[in-house]
Amino acid sequence: MDKPSQSPSPNRPAPPTGACDPPAHVAIIMDGNGRWARSHGKERLLGHWEGYRTLKRTVYAADDMGIRYLTVYGFSSENWRRPEGEVSGLMSLMLAAMRAEIEDLAENGIRVKVIGRLNELPDDLRGEFLRAMRRTESHTKLTFTLAINYGGRAEIVDAVRAIAADAARDAMDVASIGEDAITTRLYSPETPDPDLIIRTAGELRLSNFLLWQSAYAEIWVTPTLWPDFTPEHLALAVADYNRRTRRFGAVVE
Ligand code: FPP
């Protein structure tokens, strides 16, 4: 991370080596910050700060590899159940990170999006997210999406509510409701489904992440804790993805 960079912005880490054909959309469940902290005799929050450094390195690595969309699970709708100090520490971390990174992200042509129930977030954090989205809305390199106060079930519920509201206004014929009716009402309908979902820290579950969109996603799990995840792990996941045959329910000879 501290290597000298060839990139346009001095804050941007150097590109990874050994990249191969990338999937268009990679989504990551960044797990293991707490375990990393414990194993280093530190407070859990310090694990999240280390996770932030890893996230920054991963965003630029993904862009350098030609990945078009990167979505990360930053704070789930279930994470409110954590101790109050950890929740408020995570809110402060996200605010500080967004303020520190937005100019570099923008200068590098990266588009920032935030999905989730943003109306339930503290005003200052929501405001920073909205500013970041406006600031980068015309950018055409990597689309970097943060899922914050996000739950896959809540996203589907919100889409169903929008459909019901349209149907109640007679703006929609119930018989015509199909998958498209949901897909077009998700939080970021223009983002393609993830091709590859990476989960760190070894658990074999989706934890309410992109439930609708992950129907045909390939899943890659590593025991590596998120703070220890490197661009080389990303390249390994992509290489493994490239060896798989995606059938989407059909037979491929
Ligand atoms: C899961 O690890 C991680 C989180 C709930 C938070 C993710 C946050 C970051 C990576 C910090 C940077 C985020 C942004 C959006 C700037 P865990 O705490 O569940 O780890 P454990 O399972 O080992 O306890």
mmCIF file of C-alpha atoms and ligand atoms in Angstrom:
data_model
loop_
_atom_site.group_PDB
_atom_site.id
_atom_site.type_symbol
_atom_site.label_atom_id
_atom_site.label_comp_id
_atom_site.label_asym_id
_atom_site.label_seq_id
_atom_site.Cartn_x
_atom_site.Cartn_y
_atom_site.Cartn_z
ATOM 1 C CA MET A 1 0.000 0.000 0.000
ATOM 2 C CA ASP A 2 2.870 2.357 0.614
ATOM 3 C CA LYS A 3 4.563 1.544 -2.707
ATOM 4 C CA PRO A 4 5.128 4.560 -4.981
ATOM 5 C CA SER A 5 2.251 4.890 -7.400
ATOM 6 C CA GLN A 6 2.167 5.483 -11.172
ATOM 7 C CA SER A 7 -1.450 6.538 -10.866
ATOM 8 C CA PRO A 8 -2.889 10.013 -11.448
ATOM 9 C CA SER A 9 -3.468 10.652 -7.778
ATOM 10 C CA PRO A 10 -0.644 10.409 -5.233
ATOM 11 C CA ASN A 11 -2.961 8.661 -2.761
ATOM 12 C CA ARG A 12 -3.736 5.788 -5.098
ATOM 13 C CA PRO A 13 -1.923 2.489 -4.395
ATOM 14 C CA ALA A 14 0.067 0.778 -7.174
ATOM 15 C CA PRO A 15 -1.812 -1.707 -9.398
ATOM 16 C CA PRO A 16 -1.675 -5.439 -8.624
ATOM 17 C CA THR A 17 0.272 -7.820 -10.838
ATOM 18 C CA GLY A 18 -1.043 -10.966 -12.540
ATOM 19 C CA ALA A 19 -4.549 -9.702 -13.328
ATOM 20 C CA CYS A 20 -6.624 -11.685 -15.855
ATOM 21 C CA ASP A 21 -10.053 -11.299 -17.531
ATOM 22 C CA PRO A 22 -12.298 -9.757 -14.929
ATOM 23 C CA PRO A 23 -15.964 -10.384 -14.191
ATOM 24 C CA ALA A 24 -18.019 -7.221 -14.749
ATOM 25 C CA HIS A 25 -19.400 -7.036 -11.218
ATOM 26 C CA VAL A 26 -17.636 -8.238 -8.077
ATOM 27 C CA ALA A 27 -19.373 -7.958 -4.704
ATOM 28 C CA ILE A 28 -17.594 -8.461 -1.387
ATOM 29 C CA ILE A 29 -18.739 -9.446 2.093
ATOM 30 C CA MET A 30 -15.907 -7.911 4.111
ATOM 31 C CA ASP A 31 -15.860 -10.128 7.193
ATOM 32 C CA GLY A 32 -13.319 -10.705 9.940
ATOM 33 C CA ASN A 33 -12.408 -7.227 11.199
ATOM 34 C CA GLY A 34 -13.315 -8.184 14.771
ATOM 35 C CA ARG A 35 -11.314 -11.428 14.660
ATOM 36 C CA TRP A 36 -8.358 -9.577 13.150
ATOM 37 C CA ALA A 37 -8.474 -7.061 16.006
ATOM 38 C CA ARG A 38 -8.705 -9.790 18.644
ATOM 39 C CA SER A 39 -5.800 -11.715 17.151
ATOM 40 C CA HIS A 40 -3.683 -8.527 17.307
ATOM 41 C CA GLY A 41 -4.790 -7.686 20.865
ATOM 42 C CA LYS A 42 -6.639 -4.566 19.669
ATOM 43 C CA GLU A 43 -10.138 -3.077 20.070
ATOM 44 C CA ARG A 44 -12.714 -4.202 17.493
ATOM 45 C CA LEU A 45 -12.930 -0.677 16.079
ATOM 46 C CA LEU A 46 -9.261 -0.761 15.166
ATOM 47 C CA GLY A 47 -10.061 -3.845 13.099
ATOM 48 C CA HIS A 48 -12.648 -1.792 11.203
ATOM 49 C CA TRP A 49 -10.109 1.002 10.604
ATOM 50 C CA GLU A 50 -7.701 -1.589 9.230
ATOM 51 C CA GLY A 51 -10.604 -2.866 7.112
ATOM 52 C CA TYR A 52 -11.014 0.629 5.690
ATOM 53 C CA ARG A 53 -7.363 0.579 4.513
ATOM 54 C CA THR A 54 -7.995 -2.768 2.852
ATOM 55 C CA LEU A 55 -11.130 -1.428 1.201
ATOM 56 C CA LYS A 56 -9.283 1.545 -0.256
ATOM 57 C CA ARG A 57 -6.570 -0.716 -1.687
ATOM 58 C CA THR A 58 -9.224 -3.083 -3.087
ATOM 59 C CA VAL A 59 -11.227 -0.352 -4.850
ATOM 60 C CA TYR A 60 -8.205 0.829 -6.846
ATOM 61 C CA ALA A 61 -7.049 -2.748 -7.481
ATOM 62 C CA ALA A 62 -10.500 -3.620 -8.862
ATOM 63 C CA ASP A 63 -10.403 -0.586 -11.132
ATOM 64 C CA ASP A 64 -6.885 -1.465 -12.320
ATOM 65 C CA MET A 65 -8.062 -5.011 -13.115
ATOM 66 C CA GLY A 66 -10.848 -3.680 -15.337
ATOM 67 C CA ILE A 67 -13.706 -4.647 -13.034
ATOM 68 C CA ARG A 68 -16.625 -2.340 -13.906
ATOM 69 C CA TYR A 69 -18.675 -2.653 -10.707
ATOM 70 C CA LEU A 70 -17.518 -3.291 -7.152
ATOM 71 C CA THR A 71 -20.129 -3.548 -4.395
ATOM 72 C CA VAL A 72 -19.167 -3.976 -0.739
ATOM 73 C CA TYR A 73 -21.210 -4.763 2.352
ATOM 74 C CA GLY A 74 -20.226 -1.940 4.717
ATOM 75 C CA PHE A 75 -23.030 -2.066 7.295
ATOM 76 C CA SER A 76 -25.957 -4.454 7.269
ATOM 77 C CA SER A 77 -29.440 -3.720 8.559
ATOM 78 C CA GLU A 78 -28.628 -6.279 11.286
ATOM 79 C CA ASN A 79 -25.410 -4.515 12.367
ATOM 80 C CA TRP A 80 -27.454 -2.089 14.547
ATOM 81 C CA ARG A 81 -27.590 -4.991 17.051
ATOM 82 C CA ARG A 82 -23.890 -4.491 17.863
ATOM 83 C CA PRO A 83 -22.788 -2.621 21.011
ATOM 84 C CA GLU A 84 -23.604 1.090 20.788
ATOM 85 C CA GLY A 85 -19.927 2.099 20.874
ATOM 86 C CA GLU A 86 -19.113 -0.105 17.888
ATOM 87 C CA VAL A 87 -22.097 1.204 15.894
ATOM 88 C CA SER A 88 -21.263 4.857 16.548
ATOM 89 C CA GLY A 89 -17.575 4.130 15.877
ATOM 90 C CA LEU A 90 -18.502 2.605 12.503
ATOM 91 C CA MET A 91 -20.668 5.637 11.645
ATOM 92 C CA SER A 92 -17.759 7.972 12.481
ATOM 93 C CA LEU A 93 -15.358 5.798 10.503
ATOM 94 C CA MET A 94 -17.592 5.855 7.413
ATOM 95 C CA LEU A 95 -18.004 9.623 7.671
ATOM 96 C CA ALA A 96 -14.257 10.198 8.018
ATOM 97 C CA ALA A 97 -13.482 7.719 5.212
ATOM 98 C CA MET A 98 -15.944 9.291 2.796
ATOM 99 C CA ARG A 99 -14.610 12.780 3.515
ATOM 100 C CA ALA A 100 -10.994 11.625 3.153
ATOM 101 C CA GLU A 101 -11.441 9.610 -0.038
ATOM 102 C CA ILE A 102 -14.049 11.334 -2.178
ATOM 103 C CA GLU A 103 -11.687 13.682 -4.008
ATOM 104 C CA ASP A 104 -9.270 10.890 -4.947
ATOM 105 C CA LEU A 105 -12.123 8.640 -6.014
ATOM 106 C CA ALA A 106 -13.542 11.442 -8.137
ATOM 107 C CA GLU A 107 -10.171 12.356 -9.672
ATOM 108 C CA ASN A 108 -9.760 8.731 -10.675
ATOM 109 C CA GLY A 109 -13.080 8.749 -12.540
ATOM 110 C CA ILE A 110 -14.759 6.403 -10.059
ATOM 111 C CA ARG A 111 -18.491 6.626 -9.555
ATOM 112 C CA VAL A 112 -19.672 6.238 -5.959
ATOM 113 C CA LYS A 113 -23.067 4.863 -5.069
ATOM 114 C CA VAL A 114 -24.578 4.004 -1.713
ATOM 115 C CA ILE A 115 -27.486 1.559 -1.395
ATOM 116 C CA GLY A 116 -29.618 0.769 1.644
ATOM 117 C CA ARG A 117 -32.149 2.575 3.805
ATOM 118 C CA LEU A 118 -30.163 5.808 3.918
ATOM 119 C CA ASN A 119 -33.013 7.712 5.587
ATOM 120 C CA GLU A 120 -32.268 5.803 8.831
ATOM 121 C CA LEU A 121 -28.614 6.945 8.945
ATOM 122 C CA PRO A 122 -27.290 9.952 10.927
ATOM 123 C CA ASP A 123 -27.884 13.189 8.975
ATOM 124 C CA ASP A 124 -24.193 14.055 8.522
ATOM 125 C CA LEU A 125 -23.350 10.612 7.116
ATOM 126 C CA ARG A 126 -26.372 10.566 4.816
ATOM 127 C CA GLY A 127 -25.449 14.068 3.612
ATOM 128 C CA GLU A 128 -21.867 13.000 2.863
ATOM 129 C CA PHE A 129 -23.096 9.955 0.935
ATOM 130 C CA LEU A 130 -25.534 12.075 -1.102
ATOM 131 C CA ARG A 131 -22.759 14.600 -1.881
ATOM 132 C CA ALA A 132 -20.403 11.798 -2.973
ATOM 133 C CA MET A 133 -23.057 10.343 -5.276
ATOM 134 C CA ARG A 134 -23.826 13.752 -6.815
ATOM 135 C CA ARG A 135 -20.113 14.607 -7.162
ATOM 136 C CA THR A 136 -19.382 11.413 -9.159
ATOM 137 C CA GLU A 137 -22.687 10.737 -10.940
ATOM 138 C CA SER A 138 -21.261 11.355 -14.426
ATOM 139 C CA HIS A 139 -18.132 9.242 -13.856
ATOM 140 C CA THR A 140 -17.629 6.261 -16.119
ATOM 141 C CA LYS A 141 -14.808 4.158 -14.665
ATOM 142 C CA LEU A 142 -15.442 1.714 -11.831
ATOM 143 C CA THR A 143 -18.842 2.040 -10.149
ATOM 144 C CA PHE A 144 -18.081 1.569 -6.457
ATOM 145 C CA THR A 145 -21.217 0.807 -4.448
ATOM 146 C CA LEU A 146 -21.333 0.787 -0.676
ATOM 147 C CA ALA A 147 -24.192 -1.171 0.877
ATOM 148 C CA ILE A 148 -24.934 0.687 4.115
ATOM 149 C CA ASN A 149 -27.870 -0.059 6.403
ATOM 150 C CA TYR A 150 -28.552 -2.565 3.670
ATOM 151 C CA GLY A 151 -30.510 -5.791 3.818
ATOM 152 C CA GLY A 152 -31.422 -7.928 0.822
ATOM 153 C CA ARG A 153 -34.862 -8.722 2.225
ATOM 154 C CA ALA A 154 -35.522 -5.056 3.029
ATOM 155 C CA GLU A 155 -34.563 -4.155 -0.545
ATOM 156 C CA ILE A 156 -37.099 -6.648 -1.903
ATOM 157 C CA VAL A 157 -39.732 -5.403 0.565
ATOM 158 C CA ASP A 158 -39.095 -1.818 -0.605
ATOM 159 C CA ALA A 159 -39.489 -2.894 -4.241
ATOM 160 C CA VAL A 160 -42.734 -4.728 -3.435
ATOM 161 C CA ARG A 161 -44.059 -1.646 -1.610
ATOM 162 C CA ALA A 162 -43.286 0.484 -4.688
ATOM 163 C CA ILE A 163 -45.115 -2.017 -6.903
ATOM 164 C CA ALA A 164 -48.116 -2.030 -4.537
ATOM 165 C CA ALA A 165 -48.181 1.784 -4.565
ATOM 166 C CA ASP A 166 -48.147 1.819 -8.380
ATOM 167 C CA ALA A 167 -50.858 -0.851 -8.527
ATOM 168 C CA ALA A 168 -53.001 1.101 -6.030
ATOM 169 C CA ARG A 169 -52.723 4.201 -8.240
ATOM 170 C CA ASP A 170 -53.851 2.061 -11.186
ATOM 171 C CA ALA A 171 -50.455 2.755 -12.748
ATOM 172 C CA MET A 172 -49.813 -0.945 -13.016
ATOM 173 C CA ASP A 173 -51.717 -3.997 -14.131
ATOM 174 C CA VAL A 174 -51.206 -6.741 -11.524
ATOM 175 C CA ALA A 175 -51.306 -9.489 -14.165
ATOM 176 C CA SER A 176 -48.321 -7.894 -15.871
ATOM 177 C CA ILE A 177 -46.078 -8.106 -12.778
ATOM 178 C CA GLY A 178 -42.990 -10.165 -13.538
ATOM 179 C CA GLU A 179 -39.342 -10.240 -12.483
ATOM 180 C CA ASP A 180 -38.759 -6.920 -14.229
ATOM 181 C CA ALA A 181 -41.181 -5.213 -11.864
ATOM 182 C CA ILE A 182 -38.845 -6.078 -8.964
ATOM 183 C CA THR A 183 -35.555 -5.640 -10.822
ATOM 184 C CA THR A 184 -36.416 -2.111 -11.937
ATOM 185 C CA ARG A 185 -37.333 -1.099 -8.376
ATOM 186 C CA LEU A 186 -34.183 -2.287 -6.625
ATOM 187 C CA TYR A 187 -31.933 0.367 -5.026
ATOM 188 C CA SER A 188 -29.615 0.514 -8.068
ATOM 189 C CA PRO A 189 -31.556 -0.936 -11.005
ATOM 190 C CA GLU A 190 -28.906 0.008 -13.572
ATOM 191 C CA THR A 191 -26.222 -2.073 -11.825
ATOM 192 C CA PRO A 192 -25.931 -5.557 -13.363
ATOM 193 C CA ASP A 193 -26.211 -8.608 -11.110
ATOM 194 C CA PRO A 194 -22.942 -9.593 -9.418
ATOM 195 C CA ASP A 195 -20.957 -12.215 -11.325
ATOM 196 C CA LEU A 196 -18.728 -13.033 -8.386
ATOM 197 C CA ILE A 197 -19.327 -12.689 -4.651
ATOM 198 C CA ILE A 198 -16.254 -12.853 -2.438
ATOM 199 C CA ARG A 199 -16.540 -13.509 1.278
ATOM 200 C CA THR A 200 -13.596 -13.214 3.626
ATOM 201 C CA ALA A 201 -13.105 -14.870 7.035
ATOM 202 C CA GLY A 202 -14.410 -18.248 5.999
ATOM 203 C CA GLU A 203 -18.173 -18.279 6.668
ATOM 204 C CA LEU A 204 -20.243 -19.993 3.971
ATOM 205 C CA ARG A 205 -23.317 -17.764 3.850
ATOM 206 C CA LEU A 206 -24.751 -14.697 2.116
ATOM 207 C CA SER A 207 -25.937 -12.911 5.282
ATOM 208 C CA ASN A 208 -28.796 -11.052 3.561
ATOM 209 C CA PHE A 209 -26.494 -9.511 0.904
ATOM 210 C CA LEU A 210 -27.864 -8.863 -2.619
ATOM 211 C CA LEU A 211 -30.393 -11.692 -2.273
ATOM 212 C CA TRP A 212 -32.322 -10.939 -5.460
ATOM 213 C CA GLN A 213 -29.254 -10.096 -7.532
ATOM 214 C CA SER A 214 -27.138 -13.078 -6.463
ATOM 215 C CA ALA A 215 -29.380 -15.715 -8.087
ATOM 216 C CA TYR A 216 -26.602 -16.836 -10.454
ATOM 217 C CA ALA A 217 -23.530 -15.354 -8.786
ATOM 218 C CA GLU A 218 -20.410 -17.446 -8.374
ATOM 219 C CA ILE A 219 -19.197 -17.492 -4.776
ATOM 220 C CA TRP A 220 -15.564 -17.470 -3.622
ATOM 221 C CA VAL A 221 -14.736 -17.779 0.058
ATOM 222 C CA THR A 222 -11.330 -17.299 1.649
ATOM 223 C CA PRO A 223 -10.339 -17.887 5.280
ATOM 224 C CA THR A 224 -8.299 -14.668 5.096
ATOM 225 C CA LEU A 225 -9.663 -11.989 7.431
ATOM 226 C CA TRP A 226 -10.736 -8.799 5.639
ATOM 227 C CA PRO A 227 -7.882 -6.588 6.947
ATOM 228 C CA ASP A 228 -5.399 -9.125 5.500
ATOM 229 C CA PHE A 229 -7.118 -9.323 2.095
ATOM 230 C CA THR A 230 -4.808 -8.086 -0.692
ATOM 231 C CA PRO A 231 -5.094 -7.354 -4.434
ATOM 232 C CA GLU A 232 -3.457 -10.753 -4.943
ATOM 233 C CA HIS A 233 -6.452 -12.409 -3.235
ATOM 234 C CA LEU A 234 -8.724 -10.472 -5.587
ATOM 235 C CA ALA A 235 -6.701 -11.682 -8.568
ATOM 236 C CA LEU A 236 -6.931 -15.284 -7.253
ATOM 237 C CA ALA A 237 -10.718 -15.008 -6.906
ATOM 238 C CA VAL A 238 -10.996 -13.653 -10.446
ATOM 239 C CA ALA A 239 -8.724 -16.402 -11.813
ATOM 240 C CA ASP A 240 -10.876 -19.033 -10.065
ATOM 241 C CA TYR A 241 -14.036 -17.387 -11.448
ATOM 242 C CA ASN A 242 -12.561 -17.570 -14.949
ATOM 243 C CA ARG A 243 -12.093 -21.331 -14.602
ATOM 244 C CA ARG A 244 -15.778 -21.908 -13.838
ATOM 245 C CA THR A 245 -18.519 -22.658 -16.362
ATOM 246 C CA ARG A 246 -21.631 -20.585 -15.797
ATOM 247 C CA ARG A 247 -24.737 -22.386 -17.009
ATOM 248 C CA PHE A 248 -27.572 -20.161 -15.750
ATOM 249 C CA GLY A 249 -29.726 -23.281 -15.457
ATOM 250 C CA ALA A 250 -29.038 -24.463 -19.017
ATOM 251 C CA VAL A 251 -26.908 -27.345 -20.298
ATOM 252 C CA VAL A 252 -23.513 -26.330 -21.620
ATOM 253 C CA GLU A 253 -21.787 -28.937 -23.814
HETATM 254 C C1 FPP B 1 -17.437 -7.344 9.387
HETATM 255 O O1 FPP B 1 -16.452 -7.733 10.294
HETATM 256 C C2 FPP B 1 -17.255 -5.956 8.998
HETATM 257 C C3 FPP B 1 -18.150 -4.955 9.194
HETATM 258 C C4 FPP B 1 -19.457 -5.162 9.835
HETATM 259 C C5 FPP B 1 -17.867 -3.569 8.839
HETATM 260 C C6 FPP B 1 -17.149 -3.370 7.549
HETATM 261 C C7 FPP B 1 -16.494 -2.078 7.627
HETATM 262 C C8 FPP B 1 -15.308 -1.793 7.078
HETATM 263 C C9 FPP B 1 -14.537 -2.712 6.239
HETATM 264 C C10 FPP B 1 -14.734 -0.458 7.359
HETATM 265 C C11 FPP B 1 -14.737 0.446 6.182
HETATM 266 C C12 FPP B 1 -16.102 0.682 5.698
HETATM 267 C C13 FPP B 1 -16.472 1.736 4.965
HETATM 268 C C14 FPP B 1 -17.821 1.664 4.371
HETATM 269 C C15 FPP B 1 -15.630 2.915 4.717
HETATM 270 P P1 FPP B 1 -16.905 -8.230 11.733
HETATM 271 O O2 FPP B 1 -16.870 -7.070 12.651
HETATM 272 O O3 FPP B 1 -18.228 -8.911 11.640
HETATM 273 O O4 FPP B 1 -15.770 -9.233 12.058
HETATM 274 P P2 FPP B 1 -15.879 -10.539 12.995
HETATM 275 O O5 FPP B 1 -16.889 -11.450 12.351
HETATM 276 O O6 FPP B 1 -14.497 -11.118 12.969
HETATM 277 O O7 FPP B 1 -16.303 -10.065 14.352
#
